[in-house]
Amino acid sequence: MARYLVTGGAGFVGSHAVLALLDRGDEVVVLDDLSQGHRAAVPAAATLVQAPLADGAELKRVFANWRFDAVLHFAALSLVGESMKAPMHYMAENLGNSVRLIEAAIEAGCLRFVLSSTAALFGNPARIPIDEDCPVSPGNPYGESKLMVETALAWAERIHGLRYAALRYFNAAGSDPQGRAGEDHNPETHLLPLAIDAALGRRPALTVFGDDYPTPDGTCIRDYVHVTDLADAHLRVLGRLETHGSCRYNIGNGEGHSVKQVLDAIARVSGRTVPHSIGPRRPGDPAILVAASEKLRAETGWSPRFGDIDAIVRTAWAWREAHPNGYGER
Ligand code: UFG
């Protein structure tokens, strides 16, 4: 049995990773200020420490209280659109908090670190699908802030021997197939929950952000990857870090779907159409982001269980239908 510190473990991807760790018998301490996450998303079997990452004294206490085998760092601001309006806020929060956390881990002798990174650091990528050698060139401050954390980790490795994995998620979606967790942001900005709620009549019609992109139907193409598959990638990468050096992986299904194709998938799965209209582009949105995840597959044996968009939509739909108010804290 191992013990892990999971920052942001009350958030969307973090809470699914916590479930995966607990399911295999590991011990988990969640550090989350609940500014975006939900207390109800943290299973009773995990210990929740409610504190902001900016609280250096609390961070020290956490590392003094427990010895961790690794840190999984999910806590971050993660909205492309918001980052285009408040760039310095994104730099300060994402880089500042991560640097403090890396420093505290090193001081405590915890030299294994998994970072939630993002496809957003590729900007408008040089090639599709995007492999790990594709040049990075973030098109928004969110992606830039994550790239800066990756750079900080590389220096921590070089100077302190910290071994890290930077996992560049593409579009995390879906929900725990057992219905124990789901996607609930406040405010919600993500395509699937907004579109599903629109189809359920719980929210206004969806605005599709632009239909004049250079894609077959004019809407943006993304690589939607199931959040439980993402969680599984973390477990595999943790194992690999024990025997190999630091690594960077792009994690997606390797297949892109346009916004319109996602709306079609919702209609197929649920039998309901998604009311929508076409609006202007959202600043910072690249036209196409699709991952090449061959490296992760080859080096860790990872293979998505929910490889097709209908399977992803099915779990997302089931959770939102069963939880009209999400985690019910609003
Ligand atoms: N979209 C709409 N209308 C909406 C919401 C979204 O048309 O109301 C479109 C977006 O323009 C985009 C797609 O749906 O083309 C997906 O948008 P999301 O907001 O769900 O996700 P993003 O692609 O913007 O961002 C997500 C994560 C980021 C991560 C990125 C990497 O939130 O953290 O995937 O691909 F960087």
XYZ file of C-alpha atoms and ligand atoms in Angstrom:
366
model
C 0.000 0.000 0.000
C 1.246 3.455 -0.868
C 0.190 6.889 0.350
C -0.416 9.801 -2.010
C -1.011 13.510 -1.636
C -3.638 14.582 -4.167
C -4.060 18.336 -4.601
C -7.352 19.263 -6.193
C -8.704 15.840 -5.246
C -12.188 17.340 -4.821
C -12.223 18.516 -8.442
C -13.318 16.748 -11.597
C -10.232 14.815 -12.712
C -8.699 14.719 -9.230
C -11.731 13.060 -7.631
C -11.725 10.309 -10.267
C -8.010 9.700 -9.644
C -8.714 9.489 -5.895
C -11.335 6.798 -6.580
C -8.851 4.837 -8.698
C -6.184 4.994 -5.967
C -8.628 3.972 -3.225
C -10.020 1.181 -5.401
C -6.596 -0.437 -5.551
C -6.088 -0.061 -1.793
C -3.866 3.017 -1.562
C -4.131 5.696 1.105
C -5.025 9.191 -0.072
C -4.743 12.634 1.499
C -6.635 15.260 -0.497
C -5.472 18.862 -0.245
C -8.153 21.140 -1.655
C -9.483 24.574 -0.704
C -12.897 23.655 -2.154
C -12.926 26.870 -4.176
C -13.791 24.783 -7.244
C -13.978 21.278 -5.828
C -16.721 19.691 -3.748
C -16.525 18.136 -0.298
C -19.019 15.507 -1.475
C -16.639 14.495 -4.284
C -14.072 13.288 -1.727
C -14.833 9.706 -0.678
C -15.021 9.008 3.069
C -12.023 6.689 2.758
C -9.767 9.642 1.845
C -8.549 12.290 4.308
C -9.513 15.825 3.275
C -7.314 18.749 4.308
C -9.165 21.923 3.384
C -6.561 24.602 2.758
C -5.285 26.724 -0.110
C -1.975 25.766 -1.708
C -0.826 29.316 -1.056
C -0.838 28.532 2.681
C 2.823 27.609 3.116
C 2.490 26.772 6.825
C -0.338 24.308 6.125
C 1.658 22.763 3.313
C 4.558 22.193 5.700
C 2.191 20.630 8.260
C 0.765 18.240 5.685
C 4.212 17.015 4.657
C 5.248 16.759 8.339
C 2.117 14.740 9.249
C 2.382 12.142 6.510
C 5.132 10.576 4.398
C 3.963 10.415 0.798
C 5.125 8.099 -1.943
C 4.207 10.744 -4.511
C 2.302 13.962 -5.097
C -0.441 14.121 -7.716
C -1.013 17.780 -8.493
C -4.433 18.533 -9.985
C -5.290 21.805 -8.230
C -5.222 24.642 -10.763
C -7.199 27.239 -12.611
C -8.002 25.572 -15.923
C -10.227 27.697 -18.126
C -8.821 28.872 -21.420
C -11.373 31.672 -21.826
C -10.927 32.975 -18.268
C -7.147 32.946 -18.676
C -7.448 35.247 -21.698
C -9.157 37.801 -19.434
C -6.938 37.405 -16.348
C -3.512 36.272 -17.556
C -1.503 37.376 -14.521
C -3.948 35.684 -12.173
C -3.314 32.429 -14.028
C 0.459 32.823 -13.861
C 0.394 33.699 -10.158
C -1.989 30.917 -9.149
C -0.827 28.073 -11.340
C 2.888 28.728 -11.353
C 3.160 30.202 -7.841
C 1.195 27.439 -6.114
C 2.942 24.689 -8.038
C 6.396 26.030 -7.223
C 5.505 26.172 -3.511
C 4.204 22.619 -3.670
C 7.254 21.279 -5.531
C 9.503 22.991 -3.001
C 7.605 21.520 -0.046
C 7.736 18.039 -1.592
C 11.488 18.275 -2.144
C 12.057 19.545 1.413
C 10.083 16.579 2.751
C 12.083 14.136 0.620
C 9.078 13.206 -1.551
C 10.701 12.939 -4.969
C 7.869 11.613 -7.138
C 5.479 14.106 -8.727
C 2.666 13.817 -11.280
C 1.460 17.040 -12.869
C -1.900 17.590 -14.549
C -0.702 19.366 -17.633
C -2.654 20.218 -20.738
C -2.986 20.063 -24.494
C -3.339 23.840 -24.299
C 0.441 24.183 -24.280
C 0.592 23.229 -27.964
C -1.351 26.295 -29.136
C -2.260 25.848 -32.776
C -0.159 22.714 -33.146
C 2.405 22.142 -35.881
C 0.871 18.740 -36.691
C -2.162 16.598 -35.889
C -2.257 14.227 -34.083
C -0.028 15.892 -31.505
C 2.842 13.753 -30.268
C 5.161 14.564 -27.379
C 7.852 15.960 -29.698
C 5.512 18.509 -31.224
C 6.830 22.031 -30.503
C 5.081 23.757 -27.615
C 3.706 27.241 -28.176
C 0.762 28.022 -25.884
C -2.006 30.097 -27.415
C -3.376 31.219 -24.063
C -2.083 32.083 -20.567
C -3.569 28.884 -19.101
C -1.402 26.717 -21.355
C 1.578 28.983 -20.735
C 1.190 28.669 -16.966
C 1.242 24.860 -17.217
C 4.286 24.972 -19.486
C 6.058 27.066 -16.863
C 5.250 24.431 -14.217
C 6.684 21.733 -16.497
C 9.832 23.847 -16.797
C 10.036 24.229 -12.999
C 9.755 20.452 -12.659
C 12.578 19.904 -15.139
C 14.835 22.075 -12.949
C 13.678 20.257 -9.819
C 14.692 17.034 -11.530
C 18.079 18.342 -12.611
C 19.025 19.870 -9.289
C 17.106 17.846 -6.693
C 16.580 14.496 -8.411
C 12.778 14.827 -8.350
C 11.241 12.342 -10.783
C 8.109 13.683 -12.468
C 5.475 12.920 -15.039
C 3.773 15.706 -16.974
C 0.446 14.427 -18.286
C -0.983 16.592 -21.025
C -4.691 15.943 -20.888
C -6.788 16.626 -23.896
C -10.510 17.098 -23.140
C -11.413 15.244 -19.949
C -15.062 14.165 -20.079
C -17.512 11.549 -18.839
C -17.969 10.377 -15.277
C -17.252 7.410 -13.010
C -18.991 4.380 -14.618
C -20.193 3.329 -11.142
C -21.816 6.744 -10.684
C -19.693 7.707 -7.668
C -18.408 10.991 -9.154
C -19.098 13.319 -12.039
C -18.447 16.692 -13.626
C -19.728 19.748 -11.760
C -17.998 23.099 -12.245
C -19.263 26.423 -11.017
C -19.586 28.295 -13.257
C -19.872 25.489 -15.797
C -18.107 26.288 -19.059
C -17.416 22.829 -20.510
C -19.140 21.567 -23.595
C -20.557 18.236 -22.432
C -22.251 19.299 -19.175
C -23.633 22.472 -20.784
C -24.943 20.602 -23.816
C -26.454 17.794 -21.730
C -28.176 20.270 -19.412
C -29.513 22.154 -22.439
C -30.918 18.876 -23.810
C -32.499 18.187 -20.407
C -34.046 21.669 -20.431
C -32.136 22.694 -17.328
C -30.065 25.365 -18.986
C -30.597 27.712 -21.927
C -29.722 26.630 -25.445
C -26.004 26.035 -26.017
C -24.000 28.640 -27.897
C -21.589 26.975 -30.300
C -18.438 29.096 -30.271
C -17.829 29.648 -33.952
C -18.597 27.631 -37.068
C -16.012 29.237 -39.322
C -12.959 27.239 -38.257
C -10.913 25.364 -40.867
C -12.564 22.025 -40.006
C -15.015 19.931 -42.077
C -18.133 21.340 -40.359
C -16.561 24.608 -39.235
C -16.706 23.882 -35.492
C -13.698 23.170 -33.258
C -12.384 19.634 -33.025
C -11.251 18.195 -29.687
C -10.063 14.829 -28.404
C -12.473 13.800 -25.644
C -10.931 11.326 -23.232
C -12.828 9.605 -20.443
C -11.927 10.828 -16.977
C -11.694 7.230 -15.661
C -9.213 6.420 -18.436
C -7.256 9.503 -17.406
C -7.257 8.263 -13.804
C -5.975 4.886 -14.975
C -3.128 6.621 -16.822
C -2.061 8.161 -13.501
C -1.842 4.769 -11.806
C 0.256 3.374 -14.638
C 2.553 6.380 -14.696
C 3.080 6.176 -10.928
C 4.264 2.604 -11.399
C 6.575 3.559 -14.229
C 8.184 6.375 -12.231
C 9.503 3.780 -9.793
C 11.645 2.136 -12.447
C 12.153 4.819 -15.083
C 13.016 8.489 -15.284
C 10.748 11.491 -15.736
C 8.280 11.455 -18.610
C 5.805 13.529 -20.571
C 2.723 12.014 -22.140
C -0.109 13.337 -24.261
C -3.347 11.653 -23.212
C -6.305 11.431 -25.542
C -8.187 8.860 -27.569
C -6.438 9.882 -30.770
C -9.726 10.724 -32.432
C -11.175 14.183 -32.831
C -14.822 15.207 -32.640
C -16.221 18.546 -33.649
C -18.652 20.429 -31.418
C -21.449 19.470 -33.829
C -20.420 15.798 -33.690
C -20.576 15.910 -29.891
C -24.112 17.326 -30.075
C -25.007 14.486 -32.470
C -23.554 11.939 -30.018
C -25.716 13.359 -27.228
C -28.783 13.021 -29.447
C -27.856 9.401 -30.317
C -27.261 8.406 -26.717
C -30.191 10.212 -25.102
C -32.766 10.506 -27.859
C -32.925 14.271 -27.170
C -31.647 17.035 -29.376
C -29.440 19.760 -27.943
C -31.002 23.181 -28.536
C -28.227 25.447 -29.794
C -27.307 28.523 -31.788
C -24.075 29.630 -33.425
C -22.135 32.422 -31.725
C -18.766 34.060 -32.228
C -15.450 32.290 -31.618
C -14.155 32.110 -28.044
C -10.760 33.841 -27.808
C -7.863 31.442 -27.252
C -9.583 28.384 -28.785
C -7.408 26.509 -31.295
C -9.249 24.902 -34.220
C -8.091 21.306 -33.668
C -6.498 19.445 -30.764
C -6.092 15.689 -31.137
C -3.556 13.604 -29.230
C -1.140 10.953 -30.379
C -1.055 8.749 -27.274
C 1.103 5.951 -28.715
C 3.938 6.732 -26.309
C 1.714 6.297 -23.246
C 0.236 3.097 -24.687
C 3.622 1.621 -25.575
C 5.403 2.557 -22.355
C 2.665 1.879 -19.788
C 0.228 -0.512 -21.491
C -2.529 2.107 -21.185
C -5.533 1.567 -23.387
C -8.772 3.525 -23.025
C -11.832 1.569 -21.896
C -14.110 4.347 -23.115
C -12.577 4.950 -26.515
C -15.652 6.110 -28.369
C -17.538 9.328 -27.911
C -20.908 7.635 -27.326
C -19.488 5.683 -24.374
C -18.111 8.900 -22.891
C -21.376 10.765 -23.410
C -23.358 7.869 -21.895
C -21.585 8.120 -18.518
C -21.724 11.931 -18.517
C -25.437 11.849 -19.296
C -26.157 9.255 -16.586
C -24.457 11.315 -13.871
C -26.038 14.632 -14.807
C -29.464 13.094 -15.157
C -29.122 11.557 -11.686
C -27.668 14.767 -10.144
C -29.740 17.746 -11.280
C -27.792 20.012 -8.915
C -24.431 18.348 -9.387
C -22.970 17.758 -5.939
C -25.817 19.812 -4.546
C -23.759 22.578 -3.001
C -25.158 25.385 -5.074
N -17.750 25.039 -26.667
C -18.839 25.643 -27.269
N -19.803 26.168 -26.462
C -19.741 26.131 -25.096
C -18.631 25.519 -24.498
C -17.648 24.977 -25.323
O -18.934 25.698 -28.495
O -20.644 26.661 -24.434
C -16.709 24.463 -27.515
C -15.362 25.139 -27.347
O -15.213 26.244 -28.175
C -14.404 24.002 -27.687
C -15.154 22.747 -27.250
O -16.508 23.128 -27.146
O -14.222 23.939 -29.055
C -14.697 22.219 -25.917
O -14.716 23.302 -25.002
P -14.500 23.105 -23.434
O -14.672 24.447 -22.818
O -15.327 21.991 -22.951
O -12.996 22.613 -23.350
P -11.652 23.318 -23.898
O -11.275 22.617 -25.172
O -11.764 24.779 -23.964
O -10.648 23.050 -22.715
C -10.431 21.790 -22.152
C -9.966 22.009 -20.735
C -8.662 22.750 -20.747
C -7.678 22.058 -21.643
C -8.241 21.799 -23.005
C -7.287 20.983 -23.817
O -10.916 22.765 -20.005
O -8.170 22.790 -19.444
O -9.472 21.109 -22.889
O -7.875 20.541 -24.985
F -6.590 22.839 -21.809
